[in-house]
Structure formats: C-alpha cells, structure tokens
PDB file of N, CA and C in Angstrom:
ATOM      1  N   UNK O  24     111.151  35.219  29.632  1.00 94.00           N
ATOM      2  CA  UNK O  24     112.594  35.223  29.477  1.00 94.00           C
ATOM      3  C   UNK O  24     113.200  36.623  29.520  1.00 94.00           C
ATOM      4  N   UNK O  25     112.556  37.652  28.748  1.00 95.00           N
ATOM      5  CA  UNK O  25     113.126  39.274  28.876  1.00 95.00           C
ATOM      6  C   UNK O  25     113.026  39.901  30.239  1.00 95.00           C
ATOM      7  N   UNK O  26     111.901  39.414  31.287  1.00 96.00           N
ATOM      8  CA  UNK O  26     111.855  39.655  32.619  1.00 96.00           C
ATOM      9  C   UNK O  26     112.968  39.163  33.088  1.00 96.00           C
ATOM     10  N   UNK O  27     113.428  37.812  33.077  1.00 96.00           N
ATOM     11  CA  UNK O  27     114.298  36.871  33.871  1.00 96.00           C
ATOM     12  C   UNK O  27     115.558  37.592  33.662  1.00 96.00           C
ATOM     13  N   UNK O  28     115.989  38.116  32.734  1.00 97.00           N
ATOM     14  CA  UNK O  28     116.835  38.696  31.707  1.00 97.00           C
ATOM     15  C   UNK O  28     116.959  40.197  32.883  1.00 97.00           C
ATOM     16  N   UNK O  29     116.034  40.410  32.847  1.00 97.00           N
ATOM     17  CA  UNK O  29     116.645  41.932  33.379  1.00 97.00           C
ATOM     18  C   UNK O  29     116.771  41.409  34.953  1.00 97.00           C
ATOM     19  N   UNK O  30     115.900  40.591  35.630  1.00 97.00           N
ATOM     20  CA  UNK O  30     116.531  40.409  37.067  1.00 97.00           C
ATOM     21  C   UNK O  30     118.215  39.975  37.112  1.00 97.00           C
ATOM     22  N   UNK O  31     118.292  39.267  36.316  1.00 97.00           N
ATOM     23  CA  UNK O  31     120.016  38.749  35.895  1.00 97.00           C
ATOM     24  C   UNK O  31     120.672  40.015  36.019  1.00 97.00           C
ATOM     25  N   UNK O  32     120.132  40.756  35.303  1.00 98.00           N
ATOM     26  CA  UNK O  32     121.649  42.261  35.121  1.00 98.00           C
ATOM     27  C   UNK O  32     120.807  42.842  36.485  1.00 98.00           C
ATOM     28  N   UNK O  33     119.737  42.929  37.376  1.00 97.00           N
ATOM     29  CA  UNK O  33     119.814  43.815  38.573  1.00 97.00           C
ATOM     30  C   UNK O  33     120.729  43.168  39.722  1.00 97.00           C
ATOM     31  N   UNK O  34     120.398  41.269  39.496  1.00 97.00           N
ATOM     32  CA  UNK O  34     120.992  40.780  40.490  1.00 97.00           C
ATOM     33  C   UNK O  34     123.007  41.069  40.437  1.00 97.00           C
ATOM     34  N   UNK O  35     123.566  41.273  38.873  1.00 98.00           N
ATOM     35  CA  UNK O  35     124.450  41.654  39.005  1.00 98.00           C
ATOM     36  C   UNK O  35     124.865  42.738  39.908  1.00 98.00           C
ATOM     37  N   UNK O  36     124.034  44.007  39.258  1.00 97.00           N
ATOM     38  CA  UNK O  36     124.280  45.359  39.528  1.00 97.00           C
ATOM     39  C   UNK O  36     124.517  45.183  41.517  1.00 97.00           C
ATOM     40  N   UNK O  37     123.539  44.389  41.839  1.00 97.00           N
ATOM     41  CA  UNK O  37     123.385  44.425  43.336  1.00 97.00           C
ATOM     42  C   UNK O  37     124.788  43.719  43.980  1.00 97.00           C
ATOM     43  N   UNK O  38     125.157  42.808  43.163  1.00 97.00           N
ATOM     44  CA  UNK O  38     126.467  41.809  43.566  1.00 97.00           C
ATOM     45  C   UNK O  38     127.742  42.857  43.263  1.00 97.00           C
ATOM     46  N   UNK O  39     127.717  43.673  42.182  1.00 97.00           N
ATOM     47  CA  UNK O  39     128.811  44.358  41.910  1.00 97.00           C
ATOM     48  C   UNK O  39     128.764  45.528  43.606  1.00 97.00           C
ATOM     49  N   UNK O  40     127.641  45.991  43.927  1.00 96.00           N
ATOM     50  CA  UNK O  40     127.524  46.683  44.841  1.00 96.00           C
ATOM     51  C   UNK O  40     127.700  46.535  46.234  1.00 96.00           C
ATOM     52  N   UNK O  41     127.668  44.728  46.607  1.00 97.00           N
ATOM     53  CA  UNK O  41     128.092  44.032  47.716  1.00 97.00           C
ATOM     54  C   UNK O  41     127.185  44.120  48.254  1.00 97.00           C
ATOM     55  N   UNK O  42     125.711  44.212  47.931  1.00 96.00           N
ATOM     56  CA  UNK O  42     124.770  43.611  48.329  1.00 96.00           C
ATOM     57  C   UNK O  42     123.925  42.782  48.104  1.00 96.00           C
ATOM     58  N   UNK O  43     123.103  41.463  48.989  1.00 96.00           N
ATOM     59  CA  UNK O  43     122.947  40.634  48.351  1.00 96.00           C
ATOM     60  C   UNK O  43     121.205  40.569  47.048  1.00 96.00           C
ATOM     61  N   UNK O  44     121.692  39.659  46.381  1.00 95.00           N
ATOM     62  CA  UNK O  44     120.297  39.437  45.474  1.00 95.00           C
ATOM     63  C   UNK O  44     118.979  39.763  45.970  1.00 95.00           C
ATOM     64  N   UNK O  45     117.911  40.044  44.773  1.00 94.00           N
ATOM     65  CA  UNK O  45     116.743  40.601  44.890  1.00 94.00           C
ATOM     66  C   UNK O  45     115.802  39.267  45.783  1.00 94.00           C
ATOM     67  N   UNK O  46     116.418  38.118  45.236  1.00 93.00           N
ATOM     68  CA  UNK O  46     115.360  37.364  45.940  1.00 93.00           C
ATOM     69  C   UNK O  46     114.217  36.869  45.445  1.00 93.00           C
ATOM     70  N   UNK O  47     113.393  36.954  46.375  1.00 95.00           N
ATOM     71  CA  UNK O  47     111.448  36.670  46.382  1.00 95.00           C
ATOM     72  C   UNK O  47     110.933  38.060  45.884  1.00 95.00           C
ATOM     73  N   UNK O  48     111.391  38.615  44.366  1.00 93.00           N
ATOM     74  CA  UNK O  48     110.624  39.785  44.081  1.00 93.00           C
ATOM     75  C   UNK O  48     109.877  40.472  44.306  1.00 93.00           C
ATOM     76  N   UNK O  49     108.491  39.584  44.173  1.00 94.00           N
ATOM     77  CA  UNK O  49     107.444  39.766  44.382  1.00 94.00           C
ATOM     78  C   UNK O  49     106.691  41.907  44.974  1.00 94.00           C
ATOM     79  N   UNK O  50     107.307  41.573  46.243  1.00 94.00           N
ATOM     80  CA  UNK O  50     107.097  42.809  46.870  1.00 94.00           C
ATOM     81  C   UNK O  50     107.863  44.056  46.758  1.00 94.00           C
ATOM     82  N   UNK O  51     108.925  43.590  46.304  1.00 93.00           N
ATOM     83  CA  UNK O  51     109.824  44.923  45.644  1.00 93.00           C
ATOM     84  C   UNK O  51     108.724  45.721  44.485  1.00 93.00           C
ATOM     85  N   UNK O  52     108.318  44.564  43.739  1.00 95.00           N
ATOM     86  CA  UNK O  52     107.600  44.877  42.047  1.00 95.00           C
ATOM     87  C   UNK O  52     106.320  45.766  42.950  1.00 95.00           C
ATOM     88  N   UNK O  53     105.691  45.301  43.483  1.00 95.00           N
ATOM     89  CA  UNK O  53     104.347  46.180  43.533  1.00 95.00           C
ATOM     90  C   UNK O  53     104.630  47.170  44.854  1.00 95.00           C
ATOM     91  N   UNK O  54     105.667  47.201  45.561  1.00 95.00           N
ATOM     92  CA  UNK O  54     106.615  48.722  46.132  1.00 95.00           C
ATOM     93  C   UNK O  54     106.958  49.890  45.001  1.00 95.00           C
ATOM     94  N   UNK O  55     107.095  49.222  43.896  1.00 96.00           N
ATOM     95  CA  UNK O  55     107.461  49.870  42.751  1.00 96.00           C
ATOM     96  C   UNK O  55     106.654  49.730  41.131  1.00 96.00           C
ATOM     97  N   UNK O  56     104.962  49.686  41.363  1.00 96.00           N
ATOM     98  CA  UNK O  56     104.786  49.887  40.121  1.00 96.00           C
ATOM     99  C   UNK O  56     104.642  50.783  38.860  1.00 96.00           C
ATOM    100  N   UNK O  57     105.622  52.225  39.745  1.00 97.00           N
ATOM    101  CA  UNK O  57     105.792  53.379  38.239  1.00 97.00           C
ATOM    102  C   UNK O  57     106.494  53.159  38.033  1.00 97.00           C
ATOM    103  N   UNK O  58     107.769  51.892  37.999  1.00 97.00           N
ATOM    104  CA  UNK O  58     108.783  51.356  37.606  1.00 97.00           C
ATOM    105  C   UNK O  58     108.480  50.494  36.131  1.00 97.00           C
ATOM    106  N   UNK O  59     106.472  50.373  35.908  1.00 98.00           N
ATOM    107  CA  UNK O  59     106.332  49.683  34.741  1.00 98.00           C
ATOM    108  C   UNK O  59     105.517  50.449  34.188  1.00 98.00           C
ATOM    109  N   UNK O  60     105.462  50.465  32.623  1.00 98.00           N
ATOM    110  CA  UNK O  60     104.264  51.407  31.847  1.00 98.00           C
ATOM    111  C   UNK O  60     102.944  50.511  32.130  1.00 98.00           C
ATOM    112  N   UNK O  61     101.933  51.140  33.000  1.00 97.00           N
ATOM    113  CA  UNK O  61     100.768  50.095  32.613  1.00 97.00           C
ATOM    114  C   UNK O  61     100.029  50.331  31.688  1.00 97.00           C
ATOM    115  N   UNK O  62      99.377  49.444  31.349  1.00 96.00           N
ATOM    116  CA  UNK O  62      98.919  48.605  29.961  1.00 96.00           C
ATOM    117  C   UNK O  62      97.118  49.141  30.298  1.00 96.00           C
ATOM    118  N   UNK O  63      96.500  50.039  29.986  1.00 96.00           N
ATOM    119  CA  UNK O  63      95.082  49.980  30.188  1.00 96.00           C
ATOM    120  C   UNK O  63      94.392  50.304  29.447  1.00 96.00           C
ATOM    121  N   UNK O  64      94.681  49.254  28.028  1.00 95.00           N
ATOM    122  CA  UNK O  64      93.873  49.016  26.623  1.00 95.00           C
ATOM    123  C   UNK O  64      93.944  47.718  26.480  1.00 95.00           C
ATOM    124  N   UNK O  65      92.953  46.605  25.911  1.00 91.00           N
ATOM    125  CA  UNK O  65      92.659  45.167  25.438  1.00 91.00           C
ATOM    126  C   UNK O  65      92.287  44.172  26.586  1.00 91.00           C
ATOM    127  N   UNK O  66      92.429  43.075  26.073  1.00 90.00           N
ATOM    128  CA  UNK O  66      91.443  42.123  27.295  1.00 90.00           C
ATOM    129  C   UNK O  66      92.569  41.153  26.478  1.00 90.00           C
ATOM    130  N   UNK O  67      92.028  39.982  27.109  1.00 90.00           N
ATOM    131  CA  UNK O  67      92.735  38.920  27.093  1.00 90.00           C
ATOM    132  C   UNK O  67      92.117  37.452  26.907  1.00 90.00           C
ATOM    133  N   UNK O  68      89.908  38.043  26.451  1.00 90.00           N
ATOM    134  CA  UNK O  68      89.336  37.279  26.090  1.00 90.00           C
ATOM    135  C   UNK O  68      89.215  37.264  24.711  1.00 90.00           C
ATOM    136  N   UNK O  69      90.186  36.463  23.918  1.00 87.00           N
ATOM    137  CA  UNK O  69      90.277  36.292  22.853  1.00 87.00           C
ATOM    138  C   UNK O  69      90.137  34.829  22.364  1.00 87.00           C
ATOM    139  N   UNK O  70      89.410  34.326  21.431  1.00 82.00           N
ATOM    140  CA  UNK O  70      89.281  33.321  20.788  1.00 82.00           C
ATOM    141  C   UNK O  70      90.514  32.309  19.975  1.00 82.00           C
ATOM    142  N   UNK O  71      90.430  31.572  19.602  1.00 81.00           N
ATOM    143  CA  UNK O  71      91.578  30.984  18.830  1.00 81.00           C
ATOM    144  C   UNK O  71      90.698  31.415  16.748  1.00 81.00           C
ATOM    145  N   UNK O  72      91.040  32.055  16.580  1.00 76.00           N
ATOM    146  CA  UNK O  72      90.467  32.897  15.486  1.00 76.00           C
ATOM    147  C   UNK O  72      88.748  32.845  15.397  1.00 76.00           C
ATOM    148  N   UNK O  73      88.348  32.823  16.485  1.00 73.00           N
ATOM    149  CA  UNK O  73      87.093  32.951  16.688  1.00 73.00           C
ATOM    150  C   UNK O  73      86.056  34.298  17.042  1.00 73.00           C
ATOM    151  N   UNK O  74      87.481  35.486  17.299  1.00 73.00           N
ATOM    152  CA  UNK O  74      86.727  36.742  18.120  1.00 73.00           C
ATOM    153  C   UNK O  74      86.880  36.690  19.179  1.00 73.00           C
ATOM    154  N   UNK O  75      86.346  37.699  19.966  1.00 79.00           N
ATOM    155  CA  UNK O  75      85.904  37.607  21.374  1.00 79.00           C
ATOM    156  C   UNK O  75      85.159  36.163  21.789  1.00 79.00           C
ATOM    157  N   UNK O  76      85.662  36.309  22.945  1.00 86.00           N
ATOM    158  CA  UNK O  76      85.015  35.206  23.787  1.00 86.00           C
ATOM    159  C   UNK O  76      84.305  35.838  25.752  1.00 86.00           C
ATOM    160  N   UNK O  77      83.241  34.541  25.969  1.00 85.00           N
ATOM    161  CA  UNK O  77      82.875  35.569  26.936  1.00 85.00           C
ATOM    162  C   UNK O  77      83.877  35.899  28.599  1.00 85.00           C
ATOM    163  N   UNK O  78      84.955  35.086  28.257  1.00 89.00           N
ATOM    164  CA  UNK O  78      85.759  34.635  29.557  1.00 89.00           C
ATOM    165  C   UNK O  78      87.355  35.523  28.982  1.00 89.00           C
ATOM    166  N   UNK O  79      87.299  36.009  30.513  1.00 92.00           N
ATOM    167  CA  UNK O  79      88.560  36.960  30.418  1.00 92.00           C
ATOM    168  C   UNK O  79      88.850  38.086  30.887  1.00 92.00           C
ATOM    169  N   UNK O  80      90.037  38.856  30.975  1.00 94.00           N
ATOM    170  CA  UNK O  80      89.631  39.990  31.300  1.00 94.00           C
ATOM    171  C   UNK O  80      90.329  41.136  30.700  1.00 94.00           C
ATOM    172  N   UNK O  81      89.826  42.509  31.132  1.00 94.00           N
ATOM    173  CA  UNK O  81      90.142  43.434  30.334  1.00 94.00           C
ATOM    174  C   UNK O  81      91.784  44.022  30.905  1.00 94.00           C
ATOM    175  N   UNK O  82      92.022  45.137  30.592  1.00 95.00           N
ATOM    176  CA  UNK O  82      93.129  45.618  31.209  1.00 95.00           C
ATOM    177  C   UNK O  82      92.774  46.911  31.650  1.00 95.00           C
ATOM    178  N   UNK O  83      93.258  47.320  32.734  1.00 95.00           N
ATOM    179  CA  UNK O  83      92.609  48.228  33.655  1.00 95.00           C
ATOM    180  C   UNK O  83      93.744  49.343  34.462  1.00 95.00           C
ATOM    181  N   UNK O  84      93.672  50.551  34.479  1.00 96.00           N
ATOM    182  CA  UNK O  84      94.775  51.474  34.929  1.00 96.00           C
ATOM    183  C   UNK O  84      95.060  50.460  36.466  1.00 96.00           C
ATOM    184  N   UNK O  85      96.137  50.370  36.845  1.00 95.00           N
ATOM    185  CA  UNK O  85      96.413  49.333  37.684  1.00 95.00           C
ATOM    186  C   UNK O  85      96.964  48.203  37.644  1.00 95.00           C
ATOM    187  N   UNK O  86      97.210  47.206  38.356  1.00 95.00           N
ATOM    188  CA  UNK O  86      97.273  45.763  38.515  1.00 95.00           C
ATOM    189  C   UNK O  86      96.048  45.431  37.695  1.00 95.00           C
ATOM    190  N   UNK O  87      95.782  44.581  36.686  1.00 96.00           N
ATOM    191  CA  UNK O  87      95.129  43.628  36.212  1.00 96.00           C
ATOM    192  C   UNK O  87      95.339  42.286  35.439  1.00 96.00           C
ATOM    193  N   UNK O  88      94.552  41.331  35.919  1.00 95.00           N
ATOM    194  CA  UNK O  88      95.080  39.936  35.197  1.00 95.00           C
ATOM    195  C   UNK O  88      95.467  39.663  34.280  1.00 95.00           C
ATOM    196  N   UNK O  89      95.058  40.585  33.303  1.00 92.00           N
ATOM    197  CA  UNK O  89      95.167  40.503  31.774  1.00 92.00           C
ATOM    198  C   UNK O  89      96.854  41.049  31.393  1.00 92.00           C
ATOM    199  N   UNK O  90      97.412  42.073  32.396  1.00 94.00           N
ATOM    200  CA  UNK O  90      98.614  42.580  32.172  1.00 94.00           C
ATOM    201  C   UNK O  90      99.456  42.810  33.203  1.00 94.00           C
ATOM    202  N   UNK O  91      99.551  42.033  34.245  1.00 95.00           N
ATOM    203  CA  UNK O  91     100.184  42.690  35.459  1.00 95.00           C
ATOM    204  C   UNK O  91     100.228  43.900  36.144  1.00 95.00           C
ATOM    205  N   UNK O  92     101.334  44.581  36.004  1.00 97.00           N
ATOM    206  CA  UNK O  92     101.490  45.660  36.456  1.00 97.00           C
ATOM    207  C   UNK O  92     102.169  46.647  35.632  1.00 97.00           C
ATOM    208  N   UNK O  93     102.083  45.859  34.468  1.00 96.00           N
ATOM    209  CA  UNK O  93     102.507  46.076  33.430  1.00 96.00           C
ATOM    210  C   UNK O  93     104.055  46.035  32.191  1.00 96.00           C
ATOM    211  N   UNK O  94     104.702  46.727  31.288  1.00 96.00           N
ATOM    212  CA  UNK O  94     105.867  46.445  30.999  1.00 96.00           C
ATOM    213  C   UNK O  94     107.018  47.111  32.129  1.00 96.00           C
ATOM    214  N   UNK O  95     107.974  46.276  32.068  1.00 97.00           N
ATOM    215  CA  UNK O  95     109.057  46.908  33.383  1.00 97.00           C
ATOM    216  C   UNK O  95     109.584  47.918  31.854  1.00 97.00           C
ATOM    217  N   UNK O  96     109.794  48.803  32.992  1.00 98.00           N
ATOM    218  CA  UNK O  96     110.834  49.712  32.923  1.00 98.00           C
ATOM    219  C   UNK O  96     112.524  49.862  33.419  1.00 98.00           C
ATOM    220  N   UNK O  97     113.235  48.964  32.751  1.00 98.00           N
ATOM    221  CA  UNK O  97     114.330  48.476  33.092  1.00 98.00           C
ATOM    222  C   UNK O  97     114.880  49.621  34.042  1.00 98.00           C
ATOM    223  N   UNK O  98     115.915  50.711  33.565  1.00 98.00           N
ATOM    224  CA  UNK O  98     116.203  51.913  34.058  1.00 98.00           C
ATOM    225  C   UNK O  98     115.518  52.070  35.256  1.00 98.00           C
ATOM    226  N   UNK O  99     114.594  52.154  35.195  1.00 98.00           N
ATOM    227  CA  UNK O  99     113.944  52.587  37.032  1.00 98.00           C
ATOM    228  C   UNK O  99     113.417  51.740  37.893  1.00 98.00           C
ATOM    229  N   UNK O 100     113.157  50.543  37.242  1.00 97.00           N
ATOM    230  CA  UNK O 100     113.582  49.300  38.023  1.00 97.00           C
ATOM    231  C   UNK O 100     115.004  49.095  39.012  1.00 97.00           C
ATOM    232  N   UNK O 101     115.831  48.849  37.505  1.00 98.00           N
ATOM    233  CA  UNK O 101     117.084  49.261  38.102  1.00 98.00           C
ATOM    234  C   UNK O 101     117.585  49.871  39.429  1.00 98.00           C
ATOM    235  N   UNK O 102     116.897  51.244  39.366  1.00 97.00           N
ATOM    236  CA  UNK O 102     117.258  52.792  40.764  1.00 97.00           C
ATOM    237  C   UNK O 102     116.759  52.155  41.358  1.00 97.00           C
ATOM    238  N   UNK O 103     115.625  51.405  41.615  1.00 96.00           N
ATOM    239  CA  UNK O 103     114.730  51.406  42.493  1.00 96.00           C
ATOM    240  C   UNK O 103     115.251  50.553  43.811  1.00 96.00           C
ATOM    241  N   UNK O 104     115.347  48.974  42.756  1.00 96.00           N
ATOM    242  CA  UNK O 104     116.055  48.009  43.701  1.00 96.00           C
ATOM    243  C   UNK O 104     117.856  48.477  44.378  1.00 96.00           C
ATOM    244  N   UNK O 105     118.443  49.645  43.601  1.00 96.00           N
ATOM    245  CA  UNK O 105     119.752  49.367  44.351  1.00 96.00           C
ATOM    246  C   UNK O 105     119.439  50.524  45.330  1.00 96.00           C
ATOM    247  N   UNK O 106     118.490  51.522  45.004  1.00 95.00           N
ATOM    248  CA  UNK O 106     117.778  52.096  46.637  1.00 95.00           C
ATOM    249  C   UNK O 106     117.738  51.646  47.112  1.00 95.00           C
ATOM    250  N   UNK O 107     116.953  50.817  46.976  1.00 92.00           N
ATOM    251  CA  UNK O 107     116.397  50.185  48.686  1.00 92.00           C
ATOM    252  C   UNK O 107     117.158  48.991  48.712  1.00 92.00           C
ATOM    253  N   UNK O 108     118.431  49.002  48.397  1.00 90.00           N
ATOM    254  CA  UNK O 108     119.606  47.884  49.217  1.00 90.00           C
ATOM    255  C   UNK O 108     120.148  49.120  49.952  1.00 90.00           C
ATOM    256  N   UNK O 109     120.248  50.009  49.623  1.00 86.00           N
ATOM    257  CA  UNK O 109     121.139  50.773  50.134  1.00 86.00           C
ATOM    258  C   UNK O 109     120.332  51.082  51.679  1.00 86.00           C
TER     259      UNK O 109
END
C-alpha cells in the first residue's frame, strides 16, 4: 500500500506536468535502482516461532528475493520518473 501510495503522487506529479502515467513500472524501477536503499542484511527463511528454517533466502547487495531492490526512495524516484518523461 506505501508503494501504491507513492506511484499515486508520481502519477500525479506526471499529470500535473502533461505527461502521461508511469504505467507498466516495472522497467523504470530497475532503470533506477539507486532510487532505493538496498537491503543487504537478513533472509527471509524464518520459521513461524520456530527459528530458522532451511528454505529461503538471504538478502544480497543487489536485486534479491528476499528484498527486491529494495526501500524506494521517494524523492529520487520522484526526479527520476519526471526525467525521463521529459
């Protein structure tokens, strides 16, 4: 919902600018991943109060399953997408 949340105020920013919406994200986000802090501490094989478990994965400088690409960085998210409308 806090993701969905910030595409809402870019898709504004882009409409106030008279250009159209971000769209199919997708490829904007990984055009732009110093736009997010990545995450490359914990895993995501965790138990239901059991501990570790052997299935899962860790988080890794990069794209990884466990964390994407990590937290957006609203602000330079922001620059990023009304760059490259422009």
């Amino acid at each position: 919902p806090a993701f969905a949340g910030m595409l809402a105020l870019i898709n504004e920013a882009l409409e106030q600018a008279g250009k159209p919406s971000v769209g199919f994200v997708n490829p904007l986000l990984y055009k732009n991943a110093d736009c997010f802090t990545d995450v490359t501490r914990g895993t995501n094989a965790i138990g239901r109060g059991t501990g570790p478990i052997k299935y899962g994965f860790n988080a890794t400088a990069g794209w990884d399953p466990a964390t994407g690409l990590g937290s957006p960085i609203f602000d330079k998210l922001l620059k990023a997408v009304l760059d490259a409308a422009n």
